[in-house]
Coordinates of C-alpha atoms in Angstrom, one line a residue:
Chain A
M1 CA 0.7 32.7 -25.7
S2 CA 2.3 35.3 -23.8
F3 CA 3.6 35.0 -20.2
Q4 CA 1.0 36.8 -18.5
T5 CA -1.9 35.1 -20.5
E6 CA -0.3 31.5 -19.8
Y7 CA 0.4 32.6 -15.8
K8 CA -3.4 33.9 -15.1
K9 CA -4.7 31.0 -17.3
I10 CA -2.9 28.6 -15.1
L11 CA -4.3 30.3 -12.0
S12 CA -7.6 29.8 -13.2
R13 CA -8.0 26.3 -13.5
L14 CA -5.7 25.6 -10.2
D15 CA -7.8 27.8 -8.5
A16 CA -10.7 26.0 -9.4
T17 CA -9.6 23.1 -8.7
L18 CA -8.5 24.7 -5.0
T19 CA -11.8 25.6 -4.3
D20 CA -13.3 21.8 -5.6
C21 CA -11.0 19.9 -3.7
V22 CA -12.4 20.9 -0.3
P23 CA -14.7 18.1 0.7
I24 CA -18.2 19.2 1.6
G25 CA -20.4 17.9 4.4
L26 CA -17.6 19.0 7.2
P27 CA -17.6 20.5 10.8
E28 CA -19.0 23.7 9.6
R29 CA -16.1 26.3 11.7
L30 CA -13.2 23.4 9.9
S31 CA -15.0 23.8 6.6
E32 CA -14.9 27.7 6.5
S33 CA -11.0 27.7 8.4
M34 CA -9.6 25.3 6.1
R35 CA -11.1 27.7 2.7
Y36 CA -10.1 30.6 4.8
S37 CA -6.4 30.3 4.6
L38 CA -6.5 27.8 1.3
L39 CA -8.5 30.6 -0.9
G40 CA -7.6 34.1 0.5
G41 CA -4.9 34.7 -2.0
G42 CA -1.6 33.4 -2.2
K43 CA 0.6 33.9 -5.1
R44 CA 0.9 29.7 -5.8
L45 CA 4.6 29.7 -6.8
R46 CA 4.6 25.9 -6.3
P47 CA 2.2 24.5 -7.9
V48 CA 2.9 27.0 -11.1
L49 CA 6.5 25.6 -10.7
F50 CA 5.1 22.1 -10.3
L51 CA 2.2 22.6 -13.4
S52 CA 5.0 24.6 -15.6
T53 CA 7.9 21.5 -14.3
V54 CA 5.8 19.5 -16.8
S55 CA 5.1 22.2 -19.4
V56 CA 8.6 22.1 -19.9
Y57 CA 8.5 18.4 -21.6
G58 CA 6.0 19.9 -24.3
K59 CA 2.7 18.6 -22.2
T60 CA -0.8 19.7 -20.7
P61 CA -1.4 19.3 -17.2
S62 CA -3.4 16.6 -16.7
D63 CA -6.3 16.6 -14.1
N64 CA -3.3 14.8 -11.7
D65 CA -1.0 17.6 -12.7
Y66 CA -3.5 19.4 -11.4
L67 CA -4.2 17.4 -7.8
C68 CA -0.4 17.1 -7.5
A69 CA -0.2 20.5 -7.6
C70 CA -2.9 21.1 -5.5
A71 CA -1.7 18.9 -3.2
L72 CA 1.1 21.4 -3.0
E73 CA -0.2 24.3 -2.4
C74 CA -2.5 22.7 0.5
I75 CA 0.5 21.6 2.0
H76 CA 1.9 25.1 1.5
T77 CA -0.8 26.5 3.5
Y78 CA -0.7 24.3 5.9
S79 CA 2.9 25.4 7.3
L80 CA 1.7 29.0 7.1
I81 CA -1.3 28.4 9.3
H82 CA 0.9 26.8 11.6
D83 CA 3.9 28.9 11.6
D84 CA 1.8 31.9 12.3
L85 CA 0.5 30.0 15.5
P86 CA 0.5 32.9 19.4
S87 CA 3.6 28.8 19.9
M88 CA 5.5 29.8 16.7
D89 CA 6.1 32.9 14.9
N90 CA 3.2 34.0 16.4
D91 CA 1.6 36.2 13.8
D92 CA -1.4 38.5 13.3
V93 CA -1.3 39.3 9.8
R94 CA -1.0 37.7 6.8
R95 CA -1.1 38.7 3.4
G96 CA -2.5 41.8 4.7
N97 CA -5.5 39.7 6.3
P98 CA -5.5 38.4 10.2
T99 CA -3.7 35.4 10.1
N100 CA -6.4 31.3 10.5
H101 CA -6.3 31.1 14.2
I102 CA -7.2 35.4 14.5
V103 CA -10.8 34.5 13.4
Y104 CA -11.7 30.9 13.6
G105 CA -9.0 30.2 17.4
E106 CA -6.2 28.4 17.6
A107 CA -7.7 25.3 18.1
T108 CA -9.5 24.8 15.3
A109 CA -6.3 26.8 12.9
V110 CA -4.0 23.8 14.5
L111 CA -7.1 21.2 12.9
A112 CA -7.0 23.2 10.0
G113 CA -3.2 23.1 9.2
D114 CA -3.6 19.0 10.2
A115 CA -6.8 18.9 7.8
L116 CA -5.1 20.5 4.7
L117 CA -1.8 18.6 5.2
N118 CA -4.1 15.0 5.0
L119 CA -6.0 16.2 2.2
A120 CA -2.9 17.0 0.2
F121 CA -2.0 13.1 0.9
E122 CA -5.5 12.1 0.5
L123 CA -5.7 14.0 -3.5
L124 CA -2.2 12.4 -4.5
A125 CA -3.3 9.6 -4.0
R126 CA -6.8 10.0 -6.2
A127 CA -3.8 11.0 -9.2
C128 CA -1.5 7.5 -7.6
A129 CA -5.2 5.8 -7.8
C130 CA -5.0 6.4 -12.0
D131 CA -1.9 6.4 -12.6
A132 CA 1.0 4.6 -10.0
K133 CA 3.4 7.7 -11.6
Y134 CA 2.2 9.6 -9.0
V135 CA 3.5 7.1 -6.1
G136 CA 6.8 8.9 -6.9
V137 CA 5.3 12.1 -6.6
L138 CA 3.6 11.0 -3.1
S139 CA 6.6 9.9 -2.0
E140 CA 9.0 13.2 -3.1
F141 CA 6.3 16.2 -1.5
A142 CA 5.9 13.3 2.0
R143 CA 9.9 13.5 2.5
D144 CA 10.1 17.3 1.3
S145 CA 7.4 18.0 3.5
G146 CA 8.5 16.7 6.5
A147 CA 11.7 16.4 9.0
L148 CA 14.2 15.8 6.4
G149 CA 13.1 19.1 4.9
M150 CA 10.3 22.1 5.7
V151 CA 9.4 21.2 9.6
G152 CA 12.8 20.2 9.8
G153 CA 13.6 23.5 8.8
Q154 CA 11.1 25.3 10.5
A155 CA 12.5 23.2 13.6
M156 CA 15.9 24.2 13.2
E157 CA 15.1 27.6 13.4
F158 CA 13.0 27.4 16.4
E159 CA 16.6 26.2 17.5
Q160 CA 18.3 28.4 16.4
E161 CA 21.3 29.7 18.5
T162 CA 21.8 32.9 19.2
D163 CA 25.6 33.3 18.0
V164 CA 24.0 33.3 14.0
D165 CA 26.4 32.8 10.6
A166 CA 25.6 32.5 7.0
V167 CA 26.1 28.6 6.5
R168 CA 23.5 27.8 9.8
L169 CA 20.7 30.6 7.8
N170 CA 21.6 29.0 4.4
K171 CA 20.7 25.1 5.7
I172 CA 17.0 26.3 6.9
N173 CA 16.4 28.0 4.7
S174 CA 17.0 25.4 2.0
L175 CA 14.9 23.4 4.3
K176 CA 12.5 25.3 5.3
T177 CA 11.3 27.0 1.8
G178 CA 13.5 25.4 -0.4
K179 CA 12.8 21.7 -0.4
L180 CA 8.2 22.4 -1.4
I181 CA 11.1 24.5 -4.4
E182 CA 12.4 21.3 -4.8
A183 CA 9.4 18.9 -4.5
A184 CA 7.0 21.4 -7.0
F185 CA 10.2 21.2 -9.5
V186 CA 11.3 17.2 -9.0
G187 CA 7.5 16.2 -8.8
G188 CA 7.1 18.1 -12.5
A189 CA 9.6 16.2 -13.8
I190 CA 8.2 12.3 -12.0
A191 CA 4.5 13.8 -14.2
A192 CA 6.5 14.5 -16.8
D193 CA 7.7 11.1 -16.9
R194 CA 11.3 12.5 -17.2
A195 CA 12.9 11.1 -13.3
C196 CA 16.0 11.1 -15.6
D197 CA 16.2 14.6 -14.8
I198 CA 15.5 14.9 -11.3
E199 CA 19.1 15.8 -10.4
K200 CA 19.2 18.8 -12.5
W201 CA 15.9 20.0 -10.9
R202 CA 17.2 20.1 -8.0
A203 CA 20.0 21.6 -8.7
I204 CA 17.3 24.0 -10.7
A205 CA 16.0 24.7 -7.5
R206 CA 19.0 25.1 -4.8
S207 CA 19.2 27.9 -7.2
F208 CA 15.9 29.3 -7.2
G209 CA 15.3 28.6 -3.6
A210 CA 18.0 30.3 -2.1
A211 CA 17.5 32.8 -5.1
F212 CA 13.2 33.5 -3.7
Q213 CA 14.6 33.8 -0.1
L214 CA 17.0 36.4 -0.3
C215 CA 14.5 38.6 -2.4
D216 CA 11.6 37.4 0.2
D217 CA 14.1 38.5 2.7
L218 CA 15.6 42.2 0.6
L219 CA 11.7 43.1 -0.1
D220 CA 11.1 43.0 4.2
S221 CA 11.4 46.5 5.5
D222 CA 11.2 44.4 8.5
T223 CA 14.3 42.9 8.2
D224 CA 14.6 39.5 11.0
E225 CA 17.9 40.3 12.9
R226 CA 18.5 36.2 11.9
S227 CA 18.0 37.1 8.1
L228 CA 20.4 36.1 5.4
V229 CA 20.3 40.3 4.4
A230 CA 20.8 40.9 8.0
V231 CA 24.3 38.7 8.1
L232 CA 25.7 39.6 4.3
G233 CA 24.6 43.1 5.0
T234 CA 22.0 44.8 2.0
D235 CA 24.8 44.7 -0.5
R236 CA 26.6 41.4 -0.2
A237 CA 22.7 40.4 -0.2
K238 CA 21.8 41.9 -3.9
E239 CA 25.1 40.8 -5.3
E240 CA 23.8 37.3 -4.4
L241 CA 20.3 37.3 -5.4
L242 CA 21.9 38.3 -9.1
R243 CA 24.4 36.0 -9.2
L244 CA 21.6 32.9 -8.1
E245 CA 19.0 34.9 -10.5
K246 CA 22.1 33.6 -13.2
E247 CA 22.8 30.2 -12.4
T248 CA 18.8 29.8 -12.0
E249 CA 18.7 30.4 -15.5
E250 CA 22.0 28.9 -16.9
L251 CA 21.1 25.7 -15.0
L252 CA 17.4 25.2 -16.6
D253 CA 19.9 26.3 -19.6
G254 CA 21.1 22.2 -19.0
I255 CA 17.4 21.1 -19.8
D256 CA 16.0 19.6 -23.1
G257 CA 13.5 21.0 -23.2
D258 CA 10.9 24.1 -23.9
T259 CA 12.1 25.9 -20.0
E260 CA 11.3 29.9 -21.8
F261 CA 8.1 29.7 -19.4
P262 CA 10.1 28.4 -16.2
K263 CA 12.6 31.4 -16.8
S264 CA 10.3 33.8 -17.0
I265 CA 8.4 32.5 -13.2
A266 CA 12.0 33.1 -11.9
S267 CA 12.4 36.8 -13.7
A268 CA 8.8 37.0 -13.1
F269 CA 9.1 36.5 -8.8
L270 CA 13.4 37.9 -8.7
L271 CA 12.9 40.9 -10.8
R272 CA 10.8 42.9 -8.5
V273 CA 14.0 43.2 -6.0
T274 CA 16.5 42.9 -8.8
D275 CA 14.5 45.9 -11.0
G276 CA 15.4 48.1 -8.5
L277 CA 19.1 47.4 -8.2
Chain B
M1 CA 0.2 -20.0 19.5
S2 CA -1.6 -18.6 22.5
F3 CA -3.2 -14.8 21.8
Q4 CA -0.4 -13.4 24.6
T5 CA 2.1 -14.6 22.8
E6 CA 1.4 -13.4 19.9
Y7 CA 0.6 -10.0 20.3
K8 CA 3.9 -10.0 22.1
K9 CA 5.5 -10.8 18.6
I10 CA 3.7 -8.4 17.0
L11 CA 4.7 -6.4 19.8
S12 CA 8.0 -6.6 19.3
R13 CA 8.4 -7.1 15.3
L14 CA 6.2 -3.5 15.5
D15 CA 8.4 -1.1 18.1
A16 CA 12.0 -2.2 15.8
T17 CA 9.6 -1.2 13.1
L18 CA 8.9 2.1 14.4
T19 CA 11.9 2.3 15.8
D20 CA 13.7 2.0 12.5
C21 CA 11.0 5.0 11.1
V22 CA 12.4 7.9 12.4
P23 CA 15.2 9.6 10.4
I24 CA 18.6 10.3 11.3
G25 CA 19.9 13.4 11.0
L26 CA 17.4 15.8 12.2
P27 CA 17.5 18.4 14.2
E28 CA 18.0 16.9 17.7
R29 CA 14.9 18.7 19.4
L30 CA 12.6 17.5 16.6
S31 CA 13.7 14.3 16.4
E32 CA 13.9 13.3 20.3
S33 CA 10.2 14.7 20.9
M34 CA 9.4 12.6 17.8
R35 CA 11.0 9.7 19.2
Y36 CA 9.4 10.6 22.8
S37 CA 5.6 10.2 22.0
L38 CA 5.5 7.3 19.2
L39 CA 7.9 4.8 21.6
G40 CA 6.7 6.3 24.9
G41 CA 4.8 3.6 25.4
G42 CA 0.8 3.2 23.9
K43 CA -1.2 -0.2 23.1
R44 CA -0.2 -0.4 19.3
L45 CA -4.2 -0.9 19.1
R46 CA -4.3 0.6 15.4
P47 CA -1.7 -1.6 13.7
V48 CA -2.6 -4.5 15.9
L49 CA -5.7 -4.6 14.7
F50 CA -4.3 -4.0 10.7
L51 CA -2.0 -5.9 11.5
S52 CA -5.0 -9.0 12.8
T53 CA -6.4 -8.5 9.8
V54 CA -4.3 -9.1 7.5
S55 CA -3.9 -12.5 9.0
V56 CA -7.1 -13.7 9.3
Y57 CA -6.9 -14.4 5.5
G58 CA -4.4 -17.2 6.4
K59 CA -1.4 -14.1 5.0
T60 CA 1.6 -13.7 7.3
P61 CA 1.6 -9.9 7.6
S62 CA 4.9 -8.5 5.1
D63 CA 7.3 -5.9 5.6
N64 CA 5.2 -3.4 3.8
D65 CA 2.4 -4.3 5.6
Y66 CA 4.4 -3.7 9.4
L67 CA 5.0 0.0 7.5
C68 CA 1.5 0.9 6.7
A69 CA 0.8 -0.3 10.7
C70 CA 3.8 2.4 11.8
A71 CA 2.1 4.7 9.6
L72 CA -1.0 4.1 11.3
E73 CA 0.0 4.5 14.8
C74 CA 2.3 7.7 13.7
I75 CA -0.5 9.7 12.4
H76 CA -2.5 8.5 16.2
T77 CA 0.2 9.3 17.8
Y78 CA 0.2 12.8 15.5
S79 CA -3.7 13.1 17.0
L80 CA -2.3 12.4 20.6
I81 CA 0.4 15.6 20.1
H82 CA -2.2 18.1 18.3
D83 CA -4.8 17.3 20.9
D84 CA -3.1 17.6 24.3
L85 CA -2.4 21.4 23.2
P86 CA -2.8 23.7 25.3
S87 CA -4.9 25.4 23.4
M88 CA -6.9 22.1 22.2
D89 CA -7.2 19.3 25.9
N90 CA -4.9 21.5 27.9
D91 CA -3.3 18.2 29.3
D92 CA 0.1 17.2 31.3
V93 CA -0.3 14.4 31.6
R94 CA 0.0 10.8 28.8
R95 CA 0.0 7.8 29.7
G96 CA 1.4 8.3 33.1
N97 CA 4.3 10.9 31.9
P98 CA 4.0 14.6 31.0
T99 CA 2.5 15.7 28.0
N100 CA 5.0 16.6 24.6
H101 CA 4.4 20.2 24.9
I102 CA 5.0 20.1 28.4
V103 CA 8.8 18.7 28.2
Y104 CA 9.4 19.8 24.9
G105 CA 7.7 23.2 24.5
E106 CA 4.6 23.7 22.4
A107 CA 6.7 24.9 19.1
T108 CA 8.9 21.8 18.9
A109 CA 5.1 19.7 19.6
V110 CA 3.2 21.6 16.8
L111 CA 6.3 20.2 14.3
A112 CA 6.3 16.9 15.7
G113 CA 3.2 16.5 15.2
D114 CA 3.1 17.3 12.0
A115 CA 6.2 15.7 10.9
L116 CA 4.7 12.7 12.3
L117 CA 1.9 12.5 10.4
N118 CA 4.0 13.7 7.0
L119 CA 6.2 10.5 8.7
A120 CA 3.2 7.6 8.2
F121 CA 3.2 8.5 3.9
E122 CA 6.4 8.7 3.6
L123 CA 6.2 5.1 4.9
L124 CA 3.2 4.6 3.4
A125 CA 4.8 5.3 -0.3
R126 CA 7.8 3.5 0.5
A127 CA 5.0 0.5 0.2
C128 CA 3.0 2.0 -2.7
A129 CA 6.5 2.4 -4.3
C130 CA 6.8 -1.6 -3.9
D131 CA 3.1 -2.6 -4.6
A132 CA 0.2 -0.3 -5.8
K133 CA -2.0 -2.2 -4.0
Y134 CA -1.3 0.1 -1.0
V135 CA -2.1 3.2 -2.5
G136 CA -6.0 2.1 -1.5
V137 CA -4.6 1.4 2.0
L138 CA -2.8 5.1 1.4
S139 CA -5.9 6.7 0.9
E140 CA -8.2 5.0 3.2
F141 CA -6.2 6.7 5.9
A142 CA -5.5 10.0 4.2
R143 CA -9.5 9.9 4.1
D144 CA -10.0 8.3 7.9
S145 CA -7.6 10.5 9.4
G146 CA -8.5 14.2 7.8
A147 CA -11.5 16.4 8.0
L148 CA -14.1 14.2 7.5
G149 CA -12.7 11.5 9.9
M150 CA -10.7 11.9 13.1
V151 CA -9.8 15.4 12.4
G152 CA -13.1 16.0 12.0
G153 CA -13.8 15.1 15.2
Q154 CA -12.0 16.3 16.6
A155 CA -13.5 19.5 15.5
M156 CA -16.8 18.6 16.1
E157 CA -15.6 18.2 20.2
F158 CA -14.6 22.0 20.0
E159 CA -17.8 23.2 18.1
Q160 CA -20.0 21.3 21.2
E161 CA -22.9 23.1 22.0
T162 CA -23.5 23.0 26.3
D163 CA -26.8 20.8 25.3
V164 CA -25.0 17.4 24.5
D165 CA -26.6 14.5 23.1
A166 CA -26.4 11.1 22.6
V167 CA -26.6 11.3 18.6
R168 CA -24.3 14.3 18.1
L169 CA -21.9 11.9 20.8
N170 CA -21.7 9.2 19.4
K171 CA -21.2 11.3 15.8
I172 CA -18.4 12.6 17.4
N173 CA -16.8 9.4 18.8
S174 CA -17.6 7.5 15.5
L175 CA -15.1 10.5 13.3
K176 CA -12.4 10.9 16.3
T177 CA -11.7 7.2 17.8
G178 CA -13.4 4.7 15.5
K179 CA -11.9 6.1 11.5
L180 CA -8.5 5.3 12.8
I181 CA -10.4 2.3 13.6
E182 CA -11.8 1.4 10.5
A183 CA -8.7 2.5 9.2
A184 CA -6.9 -0.1 10.5
F185 CA -10.3 -2.5 9.6
V186 CA -10.0 -1.7 6.1
G187 CA -6.3 -1.0 5.5
G188 CA -6.0 -4.7 6.1
A189 CA -8.8 -6.3 4.7
I190 CA -6.9 -4.0 1.4
A191 CA -3.9 -5.1 2.3
A192 CA -5.2 -8.4 2.3
D193 CA -6.1 -8.6 -1.3
R194 CA -9.9 -8.6 0.1
A195 CA -10.9 -4.9 -0.9
C196 CA -14.4 -6.7 -1.9
D197 CA -14.9 -7.7 2.1
I198 CA -14.1 -3.3 3.2
E199 CA -18.1 -3.2 4.1
K200 CA -18.0 -6.0 6.4
W201 CA -14.7 -4.8 8.0
R202 CA -16.6 -0.4 8.3
A203 CA -18.9 -3.0 10.0
I204 CA -16.6 -4.7 12.8
A205 CA -14.7 -1.0 12.8
R206 CA -18.1 0.8 13.6
S207 CA -19.1 -1.8 16.3
F208 CA -15.7 -2.1 18.0
G209 CA -15.1 1.2 17.8
A210 CA -17.9 2.5 19.7
A211 CA -17.0 0.2 22.4
F212 CA -14.1 1.3 23.0
Q213 CA -14.7 4.5 23.4
L214 CA -17.8 3.1 25.6
C215 CA -15.3 0.5 27.7
D216 CA -12.4 4.2 27.6
D217 CA -15.4 6.6 28.9
L218 CA -17.0 4.0 31.6
L219 CA -12.8 3.7 32.3
D220 CA -12.1 7.0 33.0
S221 CA -13.0 7.4 36.7
D222 CA -12.2 11.9 36.0
T223 CA -16.1 11.3 33.7
D224 CA -16.3 14.1 30.9
E225 CA -19.6 15.5 31.2
R226 CA -19.8 15.7 28.4
S227 CA -19.4 12.6 27.2
L228 CA -21.4 9.5 26.3
V229 CA -21.2 7.7 29.7
A230 CA -22.4 11.0 32.0
V231 CA -25.5 11.1 29.2
L232 CA -26.6 8.3 29.5
G233 CA -25.3 7.1 32.7
T234 CA -22.8 4.2 34.0
D235 CA -26.1 1.1 33.6
R236 CA -26.8 1.9 30.6
A237 CA -23.5 2.4 29.1
K238 CA -22.9 -0.9 29.9
E239 CA -24.9 -2.1 28.6
E240 CA -24.7 -0.5 25.1
L241 CA -21.3 -1.7 25.7
L242 CA -22.5 -5.4 25.9
R243 CA -24.6 -5.7 23.1
L244 CA -21.9 -3.9 20.7
E245 CA -19.2 -6.3 22.2
K246 CA -21.2 -9.3 20.8
E247 CA -22.9 -7.5 17.7
T248 CA -18.6 -7.2 17.3
E249 CA -18.2 -10.7 17.8
E250 CA -21.0 -11.7 15.7
L251 CA -20.1 -8.9 12.3
L252 CA -16.4 -10.7 12.7
D253 CA -18.0 -14.1 12.6
G254 CA -19.4 -13.6 8.9
I255 CA -16.1 -13.2 7.5
D256 CA -14.2 -16.2 5.3
G257 CA -11.5 -16.8 7.3
D258 CA -9.8 -17.3 10.9
T259 CA -11.1 -14.2 13.1
E260 CA -10.2 -15.6 16.4
F261 CA -6.9 -13.2 16.6
P262 CA -9.1 -10.4 16.3
K263 CA -11.5 -11.4 18.2
S264 CA -9.1 -12.0 21.0
I265 CA -8.0 -8.4 20.9
A266 CA -11.7 -6.9 20.8
S267 CA -12.1 -9.4 24.7
A268 CA -8.3 -8.3 25.6
F269 CA -9.5 -4.3 25.4
L270 CA -13.6 -5.2 26.0
L271 CA -13.0 -6.8 29.4
R272 CA -11.5 -5.1 30.9
V273 CA -14.9 -3.4 31.6
T274 CA -17.4 -6.1 31.3
D275 CA -15.0 -8.3 33.6
G276 CA -16.2 -6.2 36.6
L277 CA -19.8 -6.2 35.1

């Protein structure tokens, strides 16, 4: 199966699971607000990375694996809704559409984010109830998305001093963006019963996560003064991206399994920038 | 042991566990903000109800039970922080102190709430990793705190029409306040390996939860126009409270165990009002 065909197949099953996972019978405005952000596009990078990691070991992702993948997308989506709030980044537009609080108001946006985070753990609990190995996945996701992970990175960004340096920016990025990518890879290895490979996947996540963030910054024409691209300069940032891309590929070679699919995903996401080099 | 002695003993172990549960090494402002709301007083009703339900069946609550109890307090605390936000209830004071966003700013308050909700599931995951029965507790907590539970109640309150009636208010209260109380009782029964009693505890939770909310509304001198007390009038509200108090006690009598402690808790919380009747 070609990369594109396989990717589309995964996306279609993912979208069907995501559509089903918001329970019915909710207060209408809350339900609409949750669906607006969860189902309104998005690259689905994190759930696809999770599922592709399961596949690396020759396993076909199960319904429980799809629940975990959807949980990851719920966590990612809640973080975007809260990140866009007026008191946070104050963004009016996301993925070309008005942000959640612009459409539904701030109170509903806060609650929709809260509800999506709760929903993530409800989905994970369903997987855990079927098979105790998913407790490890849930545990990894909770740690990576919390105060020592993604939320910690968001908080560091707000505590940002005016005098930014590359070390601190790398730390913020590794938490804010990197930790959910780590959750995807490490969670996928646990779901595939390969907890022995966790440290290898953490290294892959660090490398790919940093590349992904650099790539996003390079593509963002409206470069934040506090981004790594602004600090390193475009040329050095592109060099660093190429280095990280190569490193990701080499680290994937160290996994005993078929890593063609994650390699293709990495290229597809990173080549958006390096193609033009 | 007298009720007071037992209650204090539980509170002291609870506070020690809560103090330890916020991980070290967090961004400083985030960590302070989480501790400010989590450790700054509070009646600890929900965790105490959880632990007392375990005790009903003659079991001494374990370290894992305390993790679950603390998770419940983290969930309750996150909901208060978000509820107080300017875009929500816009409250400046909570438990006699400035609210979280007044002290730390809105962005940190949003993130501290998010971090506490993630932390709750991290604590629950630790219990699940020791004993799979806690997956049932985690699952119950996630459902009760999410869009079909507490968050759903908060959302209904914001969708409130001007024309309020008792039926709708009862529904909102049963979700917003009642569901975490249900989580405490039902979770406690699961932790005590008495899942067979779940439906009985749900009924107790409905009755006690409604009484607790009425009690809170009666004590609140600054009565909200949209509270049940405003709709029923003080006299009918007090009658209803007495009825619910009696019902709670009768329902507790239907449990095969030693229900003296939960009965004492119920009295201690509800007598604050009915003493004066």
